[in-house]
PDB file of C-alpha atoms in Angstrom:
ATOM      1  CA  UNK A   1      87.922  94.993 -16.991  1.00 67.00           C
ATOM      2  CA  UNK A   2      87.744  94.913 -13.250  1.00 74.00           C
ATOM      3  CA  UNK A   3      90.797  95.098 -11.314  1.00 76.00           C
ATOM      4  CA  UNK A   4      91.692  93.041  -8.284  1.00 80.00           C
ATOM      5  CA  UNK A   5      93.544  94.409  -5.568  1.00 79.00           C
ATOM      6  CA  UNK A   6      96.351  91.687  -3.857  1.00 81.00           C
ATOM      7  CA  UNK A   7      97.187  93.445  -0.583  1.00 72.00           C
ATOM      8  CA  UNK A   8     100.106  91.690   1.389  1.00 70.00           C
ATOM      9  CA  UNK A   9      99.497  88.789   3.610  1.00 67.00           C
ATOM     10  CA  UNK A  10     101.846  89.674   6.272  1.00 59.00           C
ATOM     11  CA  UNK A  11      99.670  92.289   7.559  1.00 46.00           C
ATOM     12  CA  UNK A  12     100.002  92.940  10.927  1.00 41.00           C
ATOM     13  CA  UNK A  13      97.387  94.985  12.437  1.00 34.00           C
ATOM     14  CA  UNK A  14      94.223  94.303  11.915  1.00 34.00           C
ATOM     15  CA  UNK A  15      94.506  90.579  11.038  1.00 37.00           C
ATOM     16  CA  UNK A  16      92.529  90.630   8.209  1.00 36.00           C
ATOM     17  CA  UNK A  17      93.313  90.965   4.773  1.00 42.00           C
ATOM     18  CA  UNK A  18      91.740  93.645   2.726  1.00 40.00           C
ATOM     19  CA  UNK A  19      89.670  91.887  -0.337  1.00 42.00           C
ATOM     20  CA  UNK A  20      89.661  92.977  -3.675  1.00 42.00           C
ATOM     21  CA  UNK A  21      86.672  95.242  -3.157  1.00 42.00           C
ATOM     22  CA  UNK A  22      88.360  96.560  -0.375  1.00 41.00           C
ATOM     23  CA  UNK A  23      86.206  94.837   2.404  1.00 39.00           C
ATOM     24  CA  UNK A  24      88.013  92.659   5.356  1.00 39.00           C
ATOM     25  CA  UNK A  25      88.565  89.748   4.642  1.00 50.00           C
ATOM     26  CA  UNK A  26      89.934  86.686   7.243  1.00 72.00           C
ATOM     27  CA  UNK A  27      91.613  83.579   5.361  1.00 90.00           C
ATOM     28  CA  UNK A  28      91.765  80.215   6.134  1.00 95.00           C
ATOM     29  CA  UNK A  29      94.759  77.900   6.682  1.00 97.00           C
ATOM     30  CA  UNK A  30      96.306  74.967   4.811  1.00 98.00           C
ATOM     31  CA  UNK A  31      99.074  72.998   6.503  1.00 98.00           C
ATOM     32  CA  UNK A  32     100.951  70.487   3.857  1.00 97.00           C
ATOM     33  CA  UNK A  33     103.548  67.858   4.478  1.00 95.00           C
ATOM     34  CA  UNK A  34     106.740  70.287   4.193  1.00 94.00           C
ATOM     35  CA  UNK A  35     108.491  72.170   6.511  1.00 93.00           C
ATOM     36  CA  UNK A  36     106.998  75.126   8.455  1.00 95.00           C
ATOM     37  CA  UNK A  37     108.244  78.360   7.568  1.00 94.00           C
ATOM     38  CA  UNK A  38     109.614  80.590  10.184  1.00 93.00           C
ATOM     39  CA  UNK A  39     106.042  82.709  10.164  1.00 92.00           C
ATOM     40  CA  UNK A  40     103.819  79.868  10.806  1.00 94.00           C
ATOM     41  CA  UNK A  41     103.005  80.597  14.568  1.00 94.00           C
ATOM     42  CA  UNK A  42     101.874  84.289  12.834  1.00 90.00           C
ATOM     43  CA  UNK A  43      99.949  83.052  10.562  1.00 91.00           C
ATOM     44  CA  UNK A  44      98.190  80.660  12.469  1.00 94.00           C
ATOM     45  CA  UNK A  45      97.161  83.211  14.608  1.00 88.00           C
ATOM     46  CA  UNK A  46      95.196  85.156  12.550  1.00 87.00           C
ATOM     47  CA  UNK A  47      93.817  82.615  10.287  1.00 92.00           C
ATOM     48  CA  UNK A  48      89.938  81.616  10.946  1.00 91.00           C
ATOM     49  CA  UNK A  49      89.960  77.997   9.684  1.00 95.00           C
ATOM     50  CA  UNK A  50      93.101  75.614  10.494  1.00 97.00           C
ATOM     51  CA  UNK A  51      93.357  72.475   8.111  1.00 97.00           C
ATOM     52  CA  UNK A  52      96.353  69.887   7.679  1.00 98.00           C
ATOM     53  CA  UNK A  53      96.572  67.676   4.831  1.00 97.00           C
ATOM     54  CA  UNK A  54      97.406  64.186   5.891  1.00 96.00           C
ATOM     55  CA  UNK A  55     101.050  64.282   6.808  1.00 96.00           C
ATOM     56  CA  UNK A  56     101.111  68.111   7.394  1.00 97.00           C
ATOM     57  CA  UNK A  57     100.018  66.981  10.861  1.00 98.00           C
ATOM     58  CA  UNK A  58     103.355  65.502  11.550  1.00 98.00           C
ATOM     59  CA  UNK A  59     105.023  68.711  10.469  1.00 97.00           C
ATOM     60  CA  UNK A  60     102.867  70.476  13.046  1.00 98.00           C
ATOM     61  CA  UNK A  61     102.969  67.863  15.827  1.00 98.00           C
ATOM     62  CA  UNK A  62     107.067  68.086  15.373  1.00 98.00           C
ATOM     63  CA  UNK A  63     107.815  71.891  14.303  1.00 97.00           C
ATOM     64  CA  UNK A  64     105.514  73.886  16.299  1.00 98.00           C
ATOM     65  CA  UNK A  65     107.049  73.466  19.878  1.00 98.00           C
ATOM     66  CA  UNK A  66     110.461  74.603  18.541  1.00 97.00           C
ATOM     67  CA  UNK A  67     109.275  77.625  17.730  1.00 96.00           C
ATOM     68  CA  UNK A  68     108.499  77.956  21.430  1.00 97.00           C
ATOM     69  CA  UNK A  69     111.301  75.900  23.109  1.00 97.00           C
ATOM     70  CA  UNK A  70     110.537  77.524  26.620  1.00 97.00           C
ATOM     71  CA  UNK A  71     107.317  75.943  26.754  1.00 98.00           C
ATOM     72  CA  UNK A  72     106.239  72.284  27.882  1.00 98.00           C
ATOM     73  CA  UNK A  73     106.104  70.297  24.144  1.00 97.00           C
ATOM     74  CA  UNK A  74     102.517  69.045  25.064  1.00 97.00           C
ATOM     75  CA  UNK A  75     100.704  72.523  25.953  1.00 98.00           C
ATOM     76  CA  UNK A  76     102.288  73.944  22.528  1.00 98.00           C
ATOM     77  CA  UNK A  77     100.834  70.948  20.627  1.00 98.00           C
ATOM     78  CA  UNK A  78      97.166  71.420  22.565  1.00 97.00           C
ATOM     79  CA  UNK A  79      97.461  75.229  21.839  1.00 97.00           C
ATOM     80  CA  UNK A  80      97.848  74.259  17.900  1.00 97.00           C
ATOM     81  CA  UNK A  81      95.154  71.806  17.102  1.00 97.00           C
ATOM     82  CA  UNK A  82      93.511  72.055  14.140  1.00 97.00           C
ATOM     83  CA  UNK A  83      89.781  72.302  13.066  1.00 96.00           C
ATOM     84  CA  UNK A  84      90.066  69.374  10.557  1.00 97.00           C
ATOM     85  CA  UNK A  85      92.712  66.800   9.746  1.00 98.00           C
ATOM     86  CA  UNK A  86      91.600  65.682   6.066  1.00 97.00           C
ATOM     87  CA  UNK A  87      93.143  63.739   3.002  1.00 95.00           C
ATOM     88  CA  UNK A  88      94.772  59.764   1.954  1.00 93.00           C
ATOM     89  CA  UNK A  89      96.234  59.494   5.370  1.00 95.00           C
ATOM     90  CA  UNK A  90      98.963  57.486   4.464  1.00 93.00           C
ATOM     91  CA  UNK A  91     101.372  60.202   5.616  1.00 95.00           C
ATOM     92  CA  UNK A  92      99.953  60.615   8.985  1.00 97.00           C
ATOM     93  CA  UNK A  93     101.986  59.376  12.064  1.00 97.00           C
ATOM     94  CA  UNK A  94      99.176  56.689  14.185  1.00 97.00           C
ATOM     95  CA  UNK A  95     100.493  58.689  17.239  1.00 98.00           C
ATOM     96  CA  UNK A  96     100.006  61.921  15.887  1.00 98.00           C
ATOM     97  CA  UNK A  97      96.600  60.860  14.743  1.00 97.00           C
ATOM     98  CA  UNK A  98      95.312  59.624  17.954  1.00 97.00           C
ATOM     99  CA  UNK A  99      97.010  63.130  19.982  1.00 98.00           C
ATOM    100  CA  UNK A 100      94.521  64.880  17.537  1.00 98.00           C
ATOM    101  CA  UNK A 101      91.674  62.430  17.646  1.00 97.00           C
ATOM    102  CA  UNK A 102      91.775  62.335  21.670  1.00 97.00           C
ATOM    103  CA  UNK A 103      92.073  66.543  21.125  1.00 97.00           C
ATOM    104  CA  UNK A 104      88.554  66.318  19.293  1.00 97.00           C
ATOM    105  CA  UNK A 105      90.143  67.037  16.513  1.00 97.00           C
ATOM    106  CA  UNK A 106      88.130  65.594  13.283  1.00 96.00           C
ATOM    107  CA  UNK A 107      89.530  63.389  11.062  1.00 97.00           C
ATOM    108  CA  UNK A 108      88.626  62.797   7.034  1.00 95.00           C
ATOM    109  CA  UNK A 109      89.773  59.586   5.090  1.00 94.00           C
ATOM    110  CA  UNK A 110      88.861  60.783   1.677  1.00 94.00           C
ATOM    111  CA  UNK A 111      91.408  57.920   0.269  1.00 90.00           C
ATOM    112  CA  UNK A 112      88.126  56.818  -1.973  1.00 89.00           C
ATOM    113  CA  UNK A 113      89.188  59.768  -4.034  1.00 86.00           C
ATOM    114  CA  UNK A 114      92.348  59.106  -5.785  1.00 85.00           C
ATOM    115  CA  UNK A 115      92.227  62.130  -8.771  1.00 88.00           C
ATOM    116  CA  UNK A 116      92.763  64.864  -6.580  1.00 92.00           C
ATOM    117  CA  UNK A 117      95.636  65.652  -4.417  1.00 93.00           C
ATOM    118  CA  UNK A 118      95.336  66.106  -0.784  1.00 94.00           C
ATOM    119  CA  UNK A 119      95.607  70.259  -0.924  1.00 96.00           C
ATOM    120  CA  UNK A 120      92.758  69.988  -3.456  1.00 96.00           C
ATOM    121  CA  UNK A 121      90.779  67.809  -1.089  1.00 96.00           C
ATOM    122  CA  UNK A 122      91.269  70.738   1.704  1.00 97.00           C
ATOM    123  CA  UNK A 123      90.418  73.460  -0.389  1.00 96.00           C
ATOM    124  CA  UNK A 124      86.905  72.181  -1.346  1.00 95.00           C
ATOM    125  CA  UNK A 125      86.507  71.451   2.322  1.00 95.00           C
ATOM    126  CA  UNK A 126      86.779  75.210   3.154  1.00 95.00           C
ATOM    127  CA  UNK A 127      84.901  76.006   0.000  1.00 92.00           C
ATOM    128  CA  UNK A 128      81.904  73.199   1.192  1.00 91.00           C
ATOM    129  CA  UNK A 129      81.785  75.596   4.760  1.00 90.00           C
ATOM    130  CA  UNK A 130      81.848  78.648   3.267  1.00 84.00           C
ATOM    131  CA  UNK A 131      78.894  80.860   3.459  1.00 80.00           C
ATOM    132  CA  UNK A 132      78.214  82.035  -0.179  1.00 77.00           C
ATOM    133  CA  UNK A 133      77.810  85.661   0.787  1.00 63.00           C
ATOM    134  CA  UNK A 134      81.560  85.304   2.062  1.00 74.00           C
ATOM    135  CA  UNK A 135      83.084  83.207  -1.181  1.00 74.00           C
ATOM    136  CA  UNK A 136      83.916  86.447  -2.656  1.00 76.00           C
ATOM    137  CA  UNK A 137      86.297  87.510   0.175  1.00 82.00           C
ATOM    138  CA  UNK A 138      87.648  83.876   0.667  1.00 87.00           C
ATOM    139  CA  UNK A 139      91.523  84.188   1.254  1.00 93.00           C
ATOM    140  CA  UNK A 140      93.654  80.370   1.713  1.00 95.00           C
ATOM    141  CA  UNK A 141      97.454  79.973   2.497  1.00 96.00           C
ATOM    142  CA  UNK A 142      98.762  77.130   2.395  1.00 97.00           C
ATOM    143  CA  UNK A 143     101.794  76.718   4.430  1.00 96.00           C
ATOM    144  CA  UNK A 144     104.359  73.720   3.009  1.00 93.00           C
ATOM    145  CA  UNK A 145     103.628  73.948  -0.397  1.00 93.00           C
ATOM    146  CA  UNK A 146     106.854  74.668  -1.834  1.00 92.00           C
ATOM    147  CA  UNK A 147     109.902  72.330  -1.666  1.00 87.00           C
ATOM    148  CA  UNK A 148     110.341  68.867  -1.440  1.00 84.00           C
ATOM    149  CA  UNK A 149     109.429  66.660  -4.098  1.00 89.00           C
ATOM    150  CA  UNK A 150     108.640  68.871  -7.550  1.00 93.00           C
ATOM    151  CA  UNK A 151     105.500  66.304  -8.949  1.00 93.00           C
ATOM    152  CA  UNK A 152     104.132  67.547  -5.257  1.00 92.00           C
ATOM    153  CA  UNK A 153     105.420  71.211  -6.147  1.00 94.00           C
ATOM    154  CA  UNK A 154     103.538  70.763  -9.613  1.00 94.00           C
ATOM    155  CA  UNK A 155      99.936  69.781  -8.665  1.00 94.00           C
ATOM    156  CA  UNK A 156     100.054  72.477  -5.476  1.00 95.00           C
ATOM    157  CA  UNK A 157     100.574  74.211  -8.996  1.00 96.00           C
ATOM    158  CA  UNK A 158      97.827  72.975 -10.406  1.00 96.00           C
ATOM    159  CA  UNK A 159      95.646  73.642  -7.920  1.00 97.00           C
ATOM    160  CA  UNK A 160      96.179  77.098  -8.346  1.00 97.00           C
ATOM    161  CA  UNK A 161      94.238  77.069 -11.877  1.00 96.00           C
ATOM    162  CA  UNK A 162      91.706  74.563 -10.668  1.00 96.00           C
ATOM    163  CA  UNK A 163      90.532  77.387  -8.086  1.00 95.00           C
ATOM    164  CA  UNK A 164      91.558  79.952 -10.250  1.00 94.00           C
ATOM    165  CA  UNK A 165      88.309  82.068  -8.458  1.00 91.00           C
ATOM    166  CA  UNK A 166      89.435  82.157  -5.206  1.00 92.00           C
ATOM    167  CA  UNK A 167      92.854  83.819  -4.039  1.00 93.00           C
ATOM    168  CA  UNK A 168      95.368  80.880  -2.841  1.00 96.00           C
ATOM    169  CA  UNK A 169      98.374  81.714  -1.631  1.00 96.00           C
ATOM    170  CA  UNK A 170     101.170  79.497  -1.367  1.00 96.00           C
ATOM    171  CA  UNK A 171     104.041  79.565   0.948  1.00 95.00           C
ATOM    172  CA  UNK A 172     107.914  78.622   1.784  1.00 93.00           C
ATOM    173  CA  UNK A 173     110.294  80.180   3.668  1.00 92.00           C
ATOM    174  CA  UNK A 174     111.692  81.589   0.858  1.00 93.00           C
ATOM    175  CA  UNK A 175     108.803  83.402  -1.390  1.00 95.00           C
ATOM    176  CA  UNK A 176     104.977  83.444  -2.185  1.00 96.00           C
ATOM    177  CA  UNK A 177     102.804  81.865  -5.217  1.00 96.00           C
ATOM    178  CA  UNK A 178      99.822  83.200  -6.706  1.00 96.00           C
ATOM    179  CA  UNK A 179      97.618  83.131  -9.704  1.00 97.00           C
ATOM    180  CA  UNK A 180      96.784  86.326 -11.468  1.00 97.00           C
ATOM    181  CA  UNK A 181      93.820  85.659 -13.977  1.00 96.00           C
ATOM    182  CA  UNK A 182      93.760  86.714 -16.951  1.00 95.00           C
ATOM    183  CA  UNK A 183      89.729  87.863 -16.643  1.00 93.00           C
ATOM    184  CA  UNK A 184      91.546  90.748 -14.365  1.00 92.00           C
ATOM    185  CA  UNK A 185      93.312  93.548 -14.234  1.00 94.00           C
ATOM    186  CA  UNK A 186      95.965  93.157 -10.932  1.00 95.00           C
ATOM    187  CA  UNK A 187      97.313  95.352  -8.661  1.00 95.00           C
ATOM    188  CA  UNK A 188      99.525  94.414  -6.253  1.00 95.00           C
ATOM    189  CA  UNK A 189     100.500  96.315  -3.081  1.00 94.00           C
ATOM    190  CA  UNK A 190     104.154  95.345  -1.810  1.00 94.00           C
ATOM    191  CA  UNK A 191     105.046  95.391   1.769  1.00 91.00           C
ATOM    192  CA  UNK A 192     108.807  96.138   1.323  1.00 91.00           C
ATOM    193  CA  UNK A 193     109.586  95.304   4.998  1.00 90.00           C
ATOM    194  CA  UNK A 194     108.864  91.724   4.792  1.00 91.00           C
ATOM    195  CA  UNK A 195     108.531  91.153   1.032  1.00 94.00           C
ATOM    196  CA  UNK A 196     110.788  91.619  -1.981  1.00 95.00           C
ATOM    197  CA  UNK A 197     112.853  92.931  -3.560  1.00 96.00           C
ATOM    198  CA  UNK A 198     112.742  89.681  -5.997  1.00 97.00           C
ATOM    199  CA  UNK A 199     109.970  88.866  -7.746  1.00 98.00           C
ATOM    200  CA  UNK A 200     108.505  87.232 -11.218  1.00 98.00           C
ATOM    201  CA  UNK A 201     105.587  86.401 -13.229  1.00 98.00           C
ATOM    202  CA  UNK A 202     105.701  83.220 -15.013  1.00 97.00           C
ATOM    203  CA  UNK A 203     102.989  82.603 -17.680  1.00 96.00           C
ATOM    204  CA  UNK A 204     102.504  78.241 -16.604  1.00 92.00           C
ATOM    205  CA  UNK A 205      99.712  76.598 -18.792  1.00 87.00           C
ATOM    206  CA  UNK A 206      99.720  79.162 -22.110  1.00 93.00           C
ATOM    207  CA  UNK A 207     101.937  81.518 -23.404  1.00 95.00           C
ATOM    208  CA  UNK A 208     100.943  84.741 -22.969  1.00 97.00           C
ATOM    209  CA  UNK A 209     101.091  87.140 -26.188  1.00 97.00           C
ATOM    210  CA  UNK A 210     100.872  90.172 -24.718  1.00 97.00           C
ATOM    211  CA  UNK A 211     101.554  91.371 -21.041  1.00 98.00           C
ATOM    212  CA  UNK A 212     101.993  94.765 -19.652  1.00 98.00           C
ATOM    213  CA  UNK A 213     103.269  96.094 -15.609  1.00 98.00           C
ATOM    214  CA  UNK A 214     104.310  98.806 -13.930  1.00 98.00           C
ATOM    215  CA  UNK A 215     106.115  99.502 -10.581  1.00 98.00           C
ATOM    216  CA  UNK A 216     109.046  96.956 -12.018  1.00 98.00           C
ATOM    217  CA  UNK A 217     112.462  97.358 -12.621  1.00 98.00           C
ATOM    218  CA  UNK A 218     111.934  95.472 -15.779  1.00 97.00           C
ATOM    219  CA  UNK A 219     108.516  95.973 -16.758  1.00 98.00           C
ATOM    220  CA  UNK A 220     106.863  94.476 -19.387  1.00 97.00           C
ATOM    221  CA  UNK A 221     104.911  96.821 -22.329  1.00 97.00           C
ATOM    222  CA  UNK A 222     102.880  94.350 -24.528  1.00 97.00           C
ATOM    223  CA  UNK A 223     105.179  91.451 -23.894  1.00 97.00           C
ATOM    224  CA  UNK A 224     104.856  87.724 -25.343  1.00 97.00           C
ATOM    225  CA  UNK A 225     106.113  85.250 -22.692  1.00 98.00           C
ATOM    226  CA  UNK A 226     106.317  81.845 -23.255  1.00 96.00           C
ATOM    227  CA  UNK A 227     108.748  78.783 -21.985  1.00 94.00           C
ATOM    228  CA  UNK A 228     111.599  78.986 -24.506  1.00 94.00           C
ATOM    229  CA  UNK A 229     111.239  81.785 -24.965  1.00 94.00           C
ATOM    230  CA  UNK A 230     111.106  85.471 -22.944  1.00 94.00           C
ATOM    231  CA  UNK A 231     109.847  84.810 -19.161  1.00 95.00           C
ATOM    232  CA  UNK A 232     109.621  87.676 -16.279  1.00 96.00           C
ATOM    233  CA  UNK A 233     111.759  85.834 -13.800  1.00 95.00           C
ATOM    234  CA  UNK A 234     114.843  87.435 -11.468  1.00 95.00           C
ATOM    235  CA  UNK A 235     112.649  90.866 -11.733  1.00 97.00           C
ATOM    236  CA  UNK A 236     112.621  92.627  -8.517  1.00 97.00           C
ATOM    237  CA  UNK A 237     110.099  95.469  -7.408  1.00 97.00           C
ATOM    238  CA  UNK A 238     110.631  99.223  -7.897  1.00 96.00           C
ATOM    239  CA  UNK A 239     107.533 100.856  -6.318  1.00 96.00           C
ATOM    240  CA  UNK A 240     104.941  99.471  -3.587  1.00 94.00           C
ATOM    241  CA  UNK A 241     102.000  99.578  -6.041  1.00 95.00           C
ATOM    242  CA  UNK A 242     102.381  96.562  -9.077  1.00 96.00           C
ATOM    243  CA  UNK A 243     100.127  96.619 -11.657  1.00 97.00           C
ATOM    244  CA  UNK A 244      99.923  93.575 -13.678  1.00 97.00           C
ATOM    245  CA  UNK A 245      97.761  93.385 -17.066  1.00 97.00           C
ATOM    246  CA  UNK A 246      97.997  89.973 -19.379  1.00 97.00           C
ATOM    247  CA  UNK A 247      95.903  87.781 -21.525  1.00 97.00           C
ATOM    248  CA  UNK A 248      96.982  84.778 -19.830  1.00 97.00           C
ATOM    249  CA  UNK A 249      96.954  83.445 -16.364  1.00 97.00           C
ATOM    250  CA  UNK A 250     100.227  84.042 -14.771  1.00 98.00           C
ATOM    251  CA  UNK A 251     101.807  82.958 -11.678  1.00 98.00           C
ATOM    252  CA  UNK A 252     103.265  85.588  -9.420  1.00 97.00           C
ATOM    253  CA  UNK A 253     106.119  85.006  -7.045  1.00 97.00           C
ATOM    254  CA  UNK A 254     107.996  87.448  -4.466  1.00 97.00           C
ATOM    255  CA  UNK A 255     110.630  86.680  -2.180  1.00 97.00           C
ATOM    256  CA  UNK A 256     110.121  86.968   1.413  1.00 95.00           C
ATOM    257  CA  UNK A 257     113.094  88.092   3.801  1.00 92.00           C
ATOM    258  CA  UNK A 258     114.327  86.696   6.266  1.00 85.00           C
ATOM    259  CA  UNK A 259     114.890  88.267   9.857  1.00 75.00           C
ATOM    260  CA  UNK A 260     118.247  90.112  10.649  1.00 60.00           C
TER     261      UNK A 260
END
């Protein structure tokens, strides 16, 4: 079975993230309706493709300048337009829409479609854009997708397994999501300065009968995990190198620290 290499996304230098064949690979950006975690001015600088999802252009709009609160308001909200404002917008500010609009900034009612969710919407966007030769390498955070209301929290879930070929990585302030298919073999490299100690793998959708890691404090040796029964959760890292083998689709989550 192949394995797929997860390198961390807080990378610093170069600003690329290295794919599972080990080529660079840039990601794309998803802004949702939730707060902006404390990295977003980071990770918008190194991301290729800048989306928000309906009402994740208020968040923008409202959170970016305090990250820079020496600066005029107005230049910081220029400096961080986006390439595409796209979903229902029925969460979208009219203000904020027409700053962006009058920016250039183009903007997608796709309100006709009413079975997807608005992260959905933006992910086949990118996919639509994509070159195929680069599909392979496609990387997406999505910035906002944790907290709030948990039906939203769910189908940001969802979305995981609906694009279960592409890495998607979502983001809080407080950890990281991210599917690990079962048609791999994973291995995760840890960035202990920025990521961890906490982590846990959570088998959402099927029970998984048998499951196997290393680099753990806890690992797992042929483990069945299932809700109400055994699940990997409160586990915390013990080398840099994870290796994660299961016959189910599990979710993996690490905790990301804060500054001191």
């Amino acid at each position: 079975m192949e394995v797929m290499r997860h390198a961390s996304i807080f990378l610093r230098s170069p600003p690329l993230l290295p794919a599972a064949d080990g080529t660079a690979s840039s990601y794309a950006l998803i802004v949702l309706n939730q707060r902006l975690p404390r990295f977003a001015p980071d990770l918008w600088s190194h991301a290729r493709l800048r989306i928000f999802a309906d009402g994740g252009a208020n968040r923008v709009y409202d959170g970016m300048p305090k990250f820079f609160p020496e600066q005029d308001p107005l230049e910081v909200r220029r400096r961080y337009k986006p390439d595409v404002i796209r979903g229902d917008l029925d969460s979208i500010r009219p203000e904020v829409k027409e700053f962006y609009s009058n920016l250039g900034v183009k903007v997608e009612d796709v309100s006709y479609d009413q079975d997807t969710t608005d992260l959905h919407k933006c992910i086949a966007f990118i996919c639509d854009v994509t070159p195929e030769v680069d599909k392979s390498n496609l990387c997406i955070l999505v910035a906002g997708a944790l907290g709030g209301r948990f039906d939203h929290e769910a189908g940001n879930l969802n979305v995981l397994y609906k694009f279960s070929n592409i890495r998607i990585v979502l983001l809080s302030d407080d950890c990281l999501i991210q599917l690990l298919p079962k048609t791999h073999w994973h291995e995760i490299h840890i960035q202990s300065s920025v990521e961890g100690p906490h982590c846990g793998l959570i088998p959402v959708g099927a029970p998984s009968v048998s499951t196997t890691t290393t680099g753990l404090r806890w690992d797992l040796t042929d483990a069945g995990m299932s809700f109400g029964g055994l699940i990997s959760t409160s586990n915390m890292v013990r080398e840099e190198r994870i290796t994660v083998r299961s016959d189910s689709d599990l979710l993996w989550t690490i905790s990301i620290k804060k500054k001191t």
